[in-house]
Amino acid sequence: MPVWLDLNSRDQLVKKRKHAVTSGFVRIAQRGLFSLALLVERMGGISALYELISDAKAGCGKIAVVSGVAGSGKTALLQEAAECVAERGSVPVTVTCSPLERDVPLAVVRQLFDGLPLAPEPARQLADLLAEGVQTCVGEIVTAITPAHARIAEGLWGLLAAFSERTHVVILVDDVRNSDALSLAYLLYFIRRVRTVRVSMVLSDTDDPQPRFPLFRAEIMRLPALSHIRTGRLSPAGVTEVLADRLGVDKDPLVGAEFHDISGGSPALLHALLRDLADMESAVHEQCEPVVGGHFAQAVVTCLRRSGPKTVEAAQWVALLGESTCEELLVECLGTSPEFVQRLLRLLDAIGVTRGGRFRHSVARATVMEGIPEQNRAGMQLRVARLLYDTGAPTTQVAGHLLGQVRQIELCAEQASWAVSVLRDAADRALGDNRVEQAIAWLRQAHQLCTDKTEGGAILFHLARVQWGRSPTAAVRYLDQMTKPFAQERFGTPYTLLLVRYLLRSGRHQEAEGILHRLHREADSLPEEVSAELRLLELWLAGSFPAVAEHFPYDHGPDVRRGGPVTGRDELQWQAARLLVGVLSGGADSGLISEVEQVLRLYQVAEATVEPLVMGLSALIFADRLDSAGSWCTSLMDDIETVDAPAWHASLSALRAEIAVRQGDLKGAVRFAERAIDDIGADGWGVEIGAPLSTLVLAHVAMGRMEEADALLQLPAAGPMHESRYGLQYRYARAHHHLAADRPHAALRDFYDCGALMRRWNLDAPGLALWRAGAAEALLGLGDHARAKSMMDEQWALLARNRTSRSAGIALRMCAAVTRPERRPALLRQSAEILQRCCDRYELAKTLADLAHAHEALGESARARHASCKALRFAQACGAAGVVARLRPARTAEPAAETHQQLESEASPARQSEGINELSRAEGKVAALASMGYSNREIGDRLHITISTVEQHLTRVYRKLNVNSREDLPTASLQPLVSY
């Protein structure tokens, strides 16, 4: 019966010749021909080979078969046997079978006898016999011995037996399954006769689920004197031993476990990992970590190919299926039986590339995927996708197999329609998870596969809408493809609103108006869905592009609300647009503001909600609800922090910048506005660039950075921008730049232009642009006191409904400037109180500076100094160099940049007292408010504590900071301790 040896079993590592084997290992290590690492956990196999050689030398020939999966060390074992044979004085004959010589008759037998040092006469006989054997099989592939070949085989065997009488011969045939058929027949003839001669034969064979010659293997395995040696995978301990031997590192089980996890214990894959590690110039032997590179990838390919075509095919399907791999799907893919699939999966695990039907490493899977022929890959992907779909897999999983290669094959109408449906559904699901890039890829694939013209247009619109959130510049490139159908065909599509808005934002107003005119001409025949979008579009135009809206006035009546949206998406758009227009047209009552906040509370940022949410935040800003707007904006920015949608980040950053500049956080305004522009570039903003650009200009002007502001205003401003709300904001910022540059005529012209447009467009909301106050300031600079007073009287009358807002606080400062000197302090104190409550530090600093000058004009020096001190602290806290220059006459000649640098130095954290860190949270808030000029009563009201508690906190603050009064408190350093 055959002798079976499991090389991974410790019970069979001790054999009858243990002493001889141990001595052999010592000799191997001393000889240095093979590293001991190649034969780790192979003691049983070496023992069996030593026994075989010893018995054969005594005249009893033996047969051994070394089998195992590809890469398990069979060749290394045969090489060790050859060295051992040579060392003991025997003749080793090594034969290597190659798949390239499978069709060459007697190629293996010829190698066998070429390795024997025959005398001239036997050599001549050998040549004649081989020539006769080849001639006998011309024209056919012989797989079984025939009488003619039996005679030739007997002659060859005679030569071999005669040679073995003089010396022991060990024939080692590597990878016998790649032998030619005739050689296998001759070998089998020889094998049956070796027991009586001094000839041993060792054959290595690689496991293959479909062996080429199953009969040969069956004949071999039934021989009674056969020794069958199995080479298996290394254990984690074995891998650790190999690493210690090869790398000279300590036997760290954790490191060994890492290499074992990737290689699966396959000696070939482990050796490849070590070669990849050696190729790394930065590899440190003391801290070796697996490096998976080119050698490993090539080893994976080699092991699979040596395991047969069915194994390669199975690996390819497993790679395509990925985490969806299961026996049932593989049966369908391979078109075979479940039993055969189970054998293939076990073989892949045994090779070491997979574990439980999953690739151990992504490099192995990618390598197998790359090996799939281009002409087959698309069909295989389509087959996998359909199988997954039919088994109920999510469309996002199915769609992953429809990308890339599928478009290279011709799909029938049914297949194309199915694929497009799957891709669109998967894109919608990806958008729901904010996986924007993935959604874009699937929509692009759907558009390429779609054959239906109407559906293709819908996909294109959807793609443009999604792309707009990631890259508006890229989305604009779809406009030409979208505009052409609208110019040539009847409007029955529900994407009218989207197209017109994209065209307007891109500055292509003429094309947008052309579509709108046609829509209105065909209004009576439009589908209800398109009519609803048209009404929504007109409402949106009124708040964003009022110059265009003039030509298409929307109905303000209640019927519009009832007959407006027809979908849930339109409902949100409609509500947000109505709220924004309501605020801009002067209807910012408490009920409207509550409705805005309800919208912000209910919805999260997503592709369908981002624009309505931006409109809702804009409504809060223009209604002077900055605290609420800032809180909501920060929350939304946090929600999308990890979302790959630069346009969303840019929109929210621009709003955050506008909130910051209105609260006197000038540095924050610059930071957020620059980030908004950088996120998508100026081209990506289109005409809406006016929003962040105006914020930057206002912030730089307030900080005294006139050169920076002037450079921004030199940028080319597209004409279409001035037909939008963003153009108003830009013009308003430019007017303030003219004021700061002492150009009152230019400033007055811009302010008047703003006013004319706002009144004409019914957007005369103070929160959008307080143009009358700006015009009054310019008129005062020109000495026209009467017109300035008339302008402010008109402005104050318009603020009758909301005289506690930030706009009212700013207006009061200008009202004081046009009234009698003795009345100015009272108006300015009222202005300061409102601005302090609204947390606008910059406008508060300007008001306090005016109050100081008003008291000085009345001869009230003490009050003037107190107001000037408070103004200076607020101006320094927000970096308002212009206000500081007014309060420090001796420094008015300093350049603005130098003044700004000095302010930053004074407010630098390096100048903060060490005692600030010792303040409690409550003390920090009290100190911060006191440093900004709040009275004890105001601090108590704001923090909901008693005046006595405020005084106690201040006493401790003075002691910790080593100051004598609130005038000595470091405003800039304390300001971060209180939240507005």
C-alpha angles and dihedrals in degrees: 000000000000117000109235120204125188105200093200094057115095092203091070098044091089113073137171090270099047092138093053092048092050090050089049091055090052091051091048092054092046093046092053093206091122129022111242086232091073091063101040110143090009099105093114093055094047090049091053092049092050090051091049092052094047093050092048092052087056090058101267110112117213138198125216131181119202108198137170143119121304112284096021096120104265094136092049089053092051091048090053090050091052092052091048092050092051091047091054094052098257127126115253116202112194119197122185118198116212129195087224090067099045092112096045108100115235093356091139094044090050090054090050096055094038086065092059118088095226125181118249097264096048088044091056091048089050092053092050093049093048092048091050091048093052092046092050093059099044111138097017141064108237115210098167133044116263128195090259093050091042088061091050092045090051090053092050092046089053091057091049094046091049091051091049091058088073099040141004114263125204115192114201115191114188121206095358093183088076092059122117114259097247093051090053090054091051092046091052088051090053095044093059090058104044097094093081099045138058094259125116125188126202116187125187120205131183120224111253125173088217108035116197094227110028090165093060091051091048091051092049096047093054095058110116096218095048121128110206114200119190120202113203139174122294120255120237088260090052091051089050090053091051092051091049091051097043101039101029092233131136117275097264109177091201092057090045090051091054093053091043092051091057100037098036088224093294108150091213094051091043091051089050091052090052091051090050089050091050091052091058107096090203094051111133114202094207091058104031118174127179115274112198109202145130098314091055092048092050091048090054091052092047095049093049095046092049088054094063138266094280090056091050091049092049090051090051093053091046089052092051094045093047113172089000093067113132136148094254094056093044090053088057094044096047095036093225141110126292090241092057091047090053090053091050093050091049090050093051090050090048092051088056101238095105139034118203092344094310125105112253093220134023091231090060091051093046090049092053091047091052089052094061108105113251092235091057103038099076093050092047092050091050091049092050091048093052093046091050091047093050091051092054100258117162114270090239088063093045093047091058088071094050095064127098111352099039093076089060093072130065110254123200118237093261093050093047093049091049093048093049091050092051094047094049093049091047091050091053091051091048091052089052087059092044091246091143099164092053091048091052092052092051093047091051090052091048091052091050093051097041116106098176111094096210095047091045090057091050091051091048091053091047090049092050092049092051093042090053090066091053103034121357090190090060092045091054089063089069092057096088091052090049099042097054097066090050091053094051109029141053115274108249099131124109092220099080094108092052095050096048092048092051091049092050094047089050091053095249093129097151092059091045093051091048090057092046093051091052091047091054092047090055095037094121094057099041119115114255091249092056092044090054091051090048091056090047091048092053091052091049091049091055091061101036110023104022094163089063092040090059088073093048108038115193126220113258093194126114092254089071091063093050095043097040124094125026099185135049090247091053090047092063093043091049094049094048094047092048092051093049093048090047092055094044092050092055100264099118098139124156093261092056092048091050089053090052092052091047090057091050091048096051103046135059125209111275137139092274097043107037096089096046089048091051089051090050092052090047089053090055092049094050089047089057092244092136099152092056093041092050093050094049093044093052090048093051092047090053090050093058098036092116097035117110097227109115094180091057091050090047094051094050092043090054091052091047089052091052091050090049095052090049090052094049094252092135098166091049090049091054092046095050095041093050090048090051092054094043093051094068104003127243092281091055091057094056113183091343088074085093090079101059091031093057090048091053092049093049092047094049092047091051091049093050094248095137096159092055091048092048091051091053091051091052090064112107109264113206115238093233089060090070090059090064140066088256090061089055090054091048093049091048091052091048090053091056089049089055090050093051090047090053094248100131095165093056091043092051091050092053093045091050091048089052091050094048093051095044093052093045092049094043091240098118095141116147090216091061097051127342090211097158092059090049092048090050090053090050091048091052088053088055092048095247098135096162096055091044090054091048090051093052093046088057092046093049091050091054089053093056092112096051115026096154097063129106089255089055091051091053091045092052090057090056091043087057091051092059098042133080116292095243091056096048100083093056093050092045092050088052089049091049092050092053094045092047090053090047090050097232100148096178097053089041090055090051092049092049090048089053089047091054091052091046092054091045090053089053092049094251097136098166093053090044092054092048093050091044091052092051092046091050092052093051092045092051092047092058098032097245099165094177093058091046090053090055091051095046106050092178090062100045091104092060115108114257093242092053091049090050092050090051090051091051090049092051091048094043117126088233088071095051117115115253087231091073089077089057094057118106118233092259092046091049093054093047092047093048093051093045091051089055093056103263114150121235091256092050091049091050092050092047096048095034094239134121124267089243090057090050091053092049091051091049092051091056091043092054090050095048094045094040095232132133104217144003090267088068095053114115100243097187093051095045098043096084089059093072126057118216 
